[in-house]
Tab-separated table of C-alpha atoms in Angstrom:
chain	number	residue	atom	x	y	z
A	1	MET	CA	142.364	124.039	177.422
A	2	ASN	CA	146.009	124.812	176.745
A	3	ALA	CA	147.922	122.308	178.870
A	4	SER	CA	151.053	124.436	178.960
A	5	ALA	CA	149.269	127.442	180.464
A	6	PRO	CA	149.989	127.873	184.202
A	7	HIS	CA	147.188	126.381	186.266
A	8	ILE	CA	146.549	124.865	189.668
A	9	GLU	CA	145.204	121.356	190.087
A	10	VAL	CA	142.455	121.420	192.696
A	11	MET	CA	141.054	118.139	193.944
A	12	ARG	CA	137.558	119.353	194.328
A	13	SER	CA	134.296	118.297	192.718
A	14	GLN	CA	132.489	120.728	190.456
A	15	LEU	CA	129.471	120.624	192.770
A	16	GLY	CA	131.648	121.539	195.756
A	17	ARG	CA	133.198	124.373	193.764
A	18	ALA	CA	129.778	125.685	192.728
A	19	ARG	CA	128.502	125.633	196.293
A	20	GLY	CA	131.544	127.633	197.336
A	21	LEU	CA	131.676	126.114	200.810
A	22	GLY	CA	134.526	124.322	202.507
A	23	ALA	CA	134.786	121.516	205.027
A	24	GLY	CA	132.382	123.339	207.340
A	25	HIS	CA	129.545	122.440	204.917
A	26	SER	CA	127.845	125.745	205.616
A	27	GLY	CA	128.512	129.414	205.186
A	28	VAL	CA	128.474	132.250	207.651
A	29	ALA	CA	124.774	131.905	208.595
A	30	HIS	CA	125.540	130.900	212.191
A	31	TRP	CA	127.997	133.765	212.659
A	32	TRP	CA	125.571	136.308	211.233
A	33	ALA	CA	122.612	135.006	213.241
A	34	GLU	CA	124.674	135.311	216.422
A	35	ARG	CA	125.532	138.951	215.621
A	36	VAL	CA	122.036	139.943	214.505
A	37	THR	CA	120.418	138.435	217.619
A	38	ALA	CA	123.090	140.093	219.796
A	39	ALA	CA	122.371	143.503	218.288
A	40	SER	CA	118.592	142.930	218.625
A	41	LEU	CA	119.008	141.969	222.259
A	42	LEU	CA	120.549	145.350	223.103
A	43	PRO	CA	117.275	147.334	222.848
A	44	LEU	CA	115.112	144.376	223.941
A	45	SER	CA	117.013	143.731	227.168
A	46	THR	CA	117.240	147.460	227.866
A	47	TRP	CA	113.447	147.537	227.609
A	48	PHE	CA	113.255	144.601	230.022
A	49	VAL	CA	115.487	146.322	232.591
A	50	VAL	CA	113.292	149.436	232.400
A	51	GLN	CA	110.211	147.248	232.947
A	52	MET	CA	111.866	145.662	235.985
A	53	PHE	CA	112.268	149.163	237.418
A	54	ARG	CA	108.517	149.602	236.942
A	55	LEU	CA	107.772	146.206	238.493
A	56	GLY	CA	110.309	146.004	241.332
A	57	GLY	CA	108.535	144.568	244.348
A	58	ALA	CA	105.200	144.418	242.504
A	59	ASP	CA	102.496	142.026	243.651
A	60	HIS	CA	100.602	139.574	241.469
A	61	THR	CA	97.776	141.956	240.484
A	62	GLU	CA	100.262	144.547	239.224
A	63	VAL	CA	102.284	141.996	237.237
A	64	VAL	CA	99.128	140.562	235.643
A	65	LYS	CA	97.962	144.051	234.692
A	66	TRP	CA	101.380	144.737	233.179
A	67	GLY	CA	101.368	141.435	231.276
A	68	GLY	CA	97.891	142.100	229.924
A	69	LYS	CA	99.074	145.029	227.820
A	70	PRO	CA	99.639	144.016	224.164
A	71	VAL	CA	102.853	146.032	223.807
A	72	ASN	CA	104.398	144.380	226.878
A	73	ALA	CA	103.378	140.891	225.727
A	74	THR	CA	104.797	141.565	222.247
A	75	MET	CA	108.100	142.845	223.606
A	76	LEU	CA	108.340	139.941	226.050
A	77	ILE	CA	107.804	137.338	223.318
A	78	ALA	CA	110.342	139.079	221.062
A	79	LEU	CA	112.808	139.155	223.956
A	80	ILE	CA	112.284	135.493	224.842
A	81	ILE	CA	112.595	134.188	221.279
A	82	THR	CA	115.697	136.297	220.569
A	83	THR	CA	117.282	135.388	223.909
A	84	PHE	CA	116.888	131.644	223.553
A	85	TYR	CA	117.852	131.663	219.883
A	86	HIS	CA	121.018	133.575	220.788
A	87	ALA	CA	121.622	131.206	223.731
A	88	GLN	CA	121.248	128.228	221.405
A	89	LEU	CA	123.791	129.644	218.952
A	90	GLY	CA	126.241	130.503	221.743
A	91	LEU	CA	125.932	127.221	223.643
A	92	GLN	CA	126.347	125.346	220.369
A	93	VAL	CA	129.757	126.975	219.857
A	94	ILE	CA	130.785	126.021	223.396
A	95	VAL	CA	129.686	122.416	222.839
A	96	ASP	CA	131.507	122.309	219.481
A	97	ASP	CA	134.670	123.559	221.185
A	98	TYR	CA	134.767	121.416	224.307
A	99	VAL	CA	132.700	118.269	223.737
A	100	HIS	CA	134.363	115.751	221.450
A	101	GLY	CA	133.757	112.243	220.191
A	102	LYS	CA	130.580	110.324	220.759
A	103	ALA	CA	129.214	112.793	223.305
A	104	HIS	CA	129.208	115.648	220.797
A	105	LEU	CA	126.025	114.937	218.866
A	106	PRO	CA	123.779	114.116	221.869
A	107	THR	CA	125.038	117.170	223.766
A	108	ARG	CA	124.409	119.369	220.775
A	109	LEU	CA	120.908	117.975	220.348
A	110	LEU	CA	120.272	118.472	224.059
A	111	VAL	CA	121.256	122.142	223.748
A	112	LYS	CA	119.053	122.585	220.695
A	113	ILE	CA	116.010	120.874	222.184
A	114	GLY	CA	116.498	122.374	225.655
A	115	THR	CA	116.781	125.992	224.544
A	116	SER	CA	113.901	125.567	222.084
A	117	LEU	CA	111.589	124.118	224.730
A	118	LEU	CA	112.536	126.761	227.311
A	119	GLY	CA	111.846	129.497	224.773
A	120	LEU	CA	108.476	127.934	223.910
A	121	LEU	CA	107.629	127.631	227.612
A	122	GLY	CA	108.365	131.327	228.006
A	123	VAL	CA	106.158	132.247	225.035
A	124	ILE	CA	103.293	130.148	226.385
A	125	ALA	CA	103.679	131.770	229.816
A	126	VAL	CA	103.492	135.239	228.233
A	127	ILE	CA	100.369	134.282	226.269
A	128	LYS	CA	98.726	132.863	229.385
A	129	LEU	CA	99.660	135.957	231.373
A	130	PHE	CA	98.331	138.146	228.571
A	131	VAL	CA	94.983	136.328	228.486
A	132	ARG	CA	94.771	136.575	232.265
A	133	GLY	CA	95.679	140.252	232.291
A	134	SER	CA	93.553	141.374	229.364
A	135	THR	CA	90.405	139.641	230.638
A	136	ALA	CA	90.824	140.498	234.344
A	137	LYS	CA	89.010	143.529	235.668
B	1	MET	CA	140.300	106.304	219.537
B	2	GLN	CA	137.185	108.393	219.575
B	3	ASP	CA	138.508	111.579	218.095
B	4	ILE	CA	140.188	111.678	214.718
B	5	ARG	CA	142.360	114.551	215.934
B	6	LYS	CA	144.001	112.273	218.472
B	7	ALA	CA	145.369	110.208	215.610
B	8	LEU	CA	147.469	113.194	214.596
B	9	TYR	CA	149.247	113.084	217.961
B	10	VAL	CA	150.658	109.627	217.298
B	11	GLY	CA	154.225	109.774	216.033
B	12	SER	CA	157.105	107.361	215.846
B	13	ARG	CA	160.538	107.623	217.419
B	14	SER	CA	163.713	106.995	215.460
B	15	ASP	CA	163.795	103.428	216.770
B	16	GLY	CA	160.356	102.900	215.284
B	17	ARG	CA	158.353	102.805	218.525
B	18	LEU	CA	155.003	104.595	218.456
B	19	ILE	CA	154.645	107.447	220.940
B	20	GLN	CA	152.120	110.142	221.646
B	21	ARG	CA	153.564	113.428	220.490
B	22	PRO	CA	153.426	116.317	222.991
B	23	MET	CA	150.635	118.861	222.619
B	24	SER	CA	151.496	122.510	222.111
B	25	PRO	CA	151.729	124.614	225.299
B	26	HIS	CA	148.367	125.016	226.924
B	27	LEU	CA	146.707	127.302	229.462
B	28	GLN	CA	148.985	126.657	232.425
B	29	VAL	CA	152.206	127.780	230.725
B	30	TYR	CA	151.015	131.219	229.682
B	31	ARG	CA	151.425	134.318	231.790
B	32	TYR	CA	148.137	135.641	233.117
B	33	ARG	CA	146.631	138.313	230.865
B	34	LEU	CA	143.465	140.282	231.522
B	35	SER	CA	142.368	139.797	227.912
B	36	MET	CA	142.328	136.004	228.252
B	37	VAL	CA	140.344	136.157	231.486
B	38	LEU	CA	137.835	138.539	229.887
B	39	SER	CA	137.536	136.284	226.846
B	40	ILE	CA	136.637	133.180	228.851
B	41	MET	CA	134.404	135.296	231.106
B	42	ASN	CA	132.365	136.268	228.058
B	43	ARG	CA	131.544	132.599	227.546
B	44	ILE	CA	130.901	131.850	231.214
B	45	THR	CA	128.639	134.877	231.628
B	46	GLY	CA	126.781	133.799	228.487
B	47	VAL	CA	126.003	130.466	230.116
B	48	ILE	CA	124.970	132.173	233.378
B	49	ALA	CA	122.787	134.607	231.418
B	50	THR	CA	121.031	131.619	229.827
B	51	ALA	CA	120.470	130.046	233.246
B	52	GLY	CA	119.089	133.380	234.472
B	53	ALA	CA	116.779	133.637	231.470
B	54	THR	CA	115.493	130.187	232.418
B	55	LEU	CA	114.695	131.511	235.895
B	56	GLY	CA	112.976	134.464	234.215
B	57	VAL	CA	110.797	132.080	232.215
B	58	PHE	CA	109.791	130.309	235.430
B	59	TRP	CA	108.995	133.691	237.004
B	60	LEU	CA	106.696	134.491	234.066
B	61	GLY	CA	105.180	131.032	234.335
B	62	ALA	CA	104.457	131.576	238.020
B	63	ALA	CA	102.799	134.930	237.261
B	64	ALA	CA	100.699	133.260	234.562
B	65	LYS	CA	99.713	130.395	236.843
B	66	GLY	CA	98.196	132.480	239.609
B	67	PRO	CA	98.625	134.403	242.864
B	68	LYS	CA	99.710	131.339	244.848
B	69	ALA	CA	102.526	130.348	242.482
B	70	PHE	CA	103.579	133.976	242.193
B	71	ALA	CA	103.780	134.259	245.978
B	72	THR	CA	106.243	131.353	245.936
B	73	ALA	CA	108.268	133.097	243.214
B	74	ARG	CA	108.329	136.262	245.300
B	75	LYS	CA	109.671	134.306	248.233
B	76	VAL	CA	112.622	133.393	246.016
B	77	THR	CA	113.156	136.883	244.578
B	78	GLY	CA	112.583	138.482	247.967
B	79	ASN	CA	115.085	136.674	250.147
B	80	PRO	CA	118.801	137.587	250.315
B	81	LEU	CA	120.031	134.355	248.727
B	82	GLY	CA	117.628	134.749	245.813
B	83	GLN	CA	118.697	138.353	245.424
B	84	LEU	CA	122.347	137.289	245.343
B	85	VAL	CA	121.463	134.947	242.471
B	86	LEU	CA	119.616	137.795	240.736
B	87	LEU	CA	122.656	140.044	241.231
B	88	GLY	CA	124.839	137.354	239.650
B	89	TRP	CA	122.446	137.151	236.708
B	90	LEU	CA	122.365	140.931	236.328
B	91	ALA	CA	126.159	141.305	236.471
B	92	SER	CA	126.577	138.422	234.013
B	93	VAL	CA	124.123	139.935	231.550
B	94	ILE	CA	125.833	143.323	231.858
B	95	TYR	CA	129.301	141.866	231.317
B	96	HIS	CA	128.116	139.682	228.443
B	97	THR	CA	126.536	142.785	226.886
B	98	VAL	CA	129.733	144.802	227.302
B	99	GLY	CA	131.783	141.909	225.908
B	100	GLY	CA	129.287	141.517	223.069
B	101	ILE	CA	129.539	145.199	222.148
B	102	ARG	CA	133.329	144.835	222.104
B	103	HIS	CA	132.942	141.849	219.785
B	104	LEU	CA	130.685	143.853	217.462
B	105	ILE	CA	133.305	146.635	217.423
B	106	TRP	CA	136.070	144.104	216.649
B	107	ASP	CA	133.919	142.581	213.907
B	108	SER	CA	133.641	146.026	212.314
B	109	GLY	CA	137.430	146.208	212.265
B	110	TYR	CA	138.171	148.572	215.134
B	111	ARG	CA	140.013	148.407	218.495
B	112	TYR	CA	141.569	145.039	217.728
B	113	ASP	CA	145.236	146.004	218.026
B	114	LYS	CA	147.090	144.549	221.006
B	115	LYS	CA	147.461	147.943	222.684
B	116	GLU	CA	143.805	148.865	222.134
B	117	VAL	CA	142.563	145.512	223.432
B	118	ASN	CA	144.722	145.870	226.553
B	119	LYS	CA	143.490	149.425	227.060
B	120	ASP	CA	139.794	148.528	226.680
B	121	GLY	CA	139.891	145.528	229.022
B	122	PRO	CA	139.963	147.446	232.326
B	123	VAL	CA	137.340	149.841	230.914
B	124	ALA	CA	135.041	146.866	230.266
B	125	VAL	CA	135.529	145.668	233.856
B	126	GLY	CA	134.862	149.169	235.227
B	127	VAL	CA	131.737	149.694	233.120
B	128	THR	CA	130.397	146.275	234.167
B	129	ALA	CA	131.004	146.928	237.859
B	130	GLY	CA	129.556	150.450	237.689
B	131	VAL	CA	126.427	149.660	235.667
B	132	SER	CA	125.726	146.496	237.698
B	133	THR	CA	126.010	148.327	241.009
B	134	VAL	CA	123.812	151.228	239.878
B	135	LEU	CA	121.116	148.950	238.418
B	136	ALA	CA	121.118	146.549	241.374
B	137	ALA	CA	120.925	149.383	243.905
B	138	GLY	CA	118.193	151.088	241.856
B	139	LEU	CA	116.084	147.939	241.570
B	140	LEU	CA	116.475	147.185	245.269
B	141	ALA	CA	115.466	150.760	246.135
B	142	VAL	CA	112.383	150.594	243.886
B	143	SER	CA	111.194	147.336	245.435
B	144	ILE	CA	111.763	148.622	248.987
B	145	CYS	CA	109.863	151.852	248.201
B	146	ARG	CA	106.932	149.885	246.792
B	147	LYS	CA	106.904	147.607	249.803
B	148	ARG	CA	106.795	150.637	252.137
B	149	SER	CA	104.007	152.394	250.262
B	150	ARG	CA	102.005	149.175	250.270
B	151	ALA	CA	102.540	148.775	254.007
B	152	LYS	CA	101.298	152.356	254.464
B	153	ALA	CA	98.193	151.614	252.401
B	154	GLY	CA	97.544	148.743	254.808
B	155	LYS	CA	97.646	145.924	252.280
B	156	VAL	CA	99.257	142.658	253.290
B	157	SER	CA	102.525	142.000	251.424
């Protein structure tokens, strides 16, 4: 290389340069996931509000019948997974912003585990409701 | 010192004594702006929406468990205090949705000038209030109608 040619000295390893990522150690995956889940939640939550209009004041038999329909169970599971994934991404940003020091990692793990378990609980509830509704007469 | 950032606030005076440098102006010195209230509200409503979704999961769980558990859930959703909580959840979800749509618009490069942001803020508040009121009133009306028709049919609750 011609030493007299104008150039900038960058203190950065070749591996770091190849990865193309900075001090954040990751790219825009989190940002994109937040936006994609947000956009997906628009139709999903609209569907849920419409269903609540159908179910307002309903008793147990009616709810079970509703939950026993495959389309409803599918939409519910999609809604629950998207909701809690989006919640996880959002709460993570809040924790990153306001919780510092030693408390940061445990709080972040708590958010991750908590939202994951709640989402799973919701999915299991939908499956149970679906089994109940699709086998009931 | 737990946080590395705090180290950056340590400076030295001309006589060599170490002091903690002042932080830049924070919340309390700024004049109230609607945009800053709406920004923090987007976060707060996001947290409330998550809490509400948790309640929703428990509602589904109660329905899956059986008539007895569901009756308990209906006691919660049926009484005024429970309905106030549901209204809070609904309004939070609506505002978070409105705020989220605004964010998606900003991300696409529109309506992000100072004047546009200030113009859209009150609209966001109005849309939230309007949609929340209409949906809440509608849902309440539907549940009351169903209750009445069930009472007419002679079924218990």
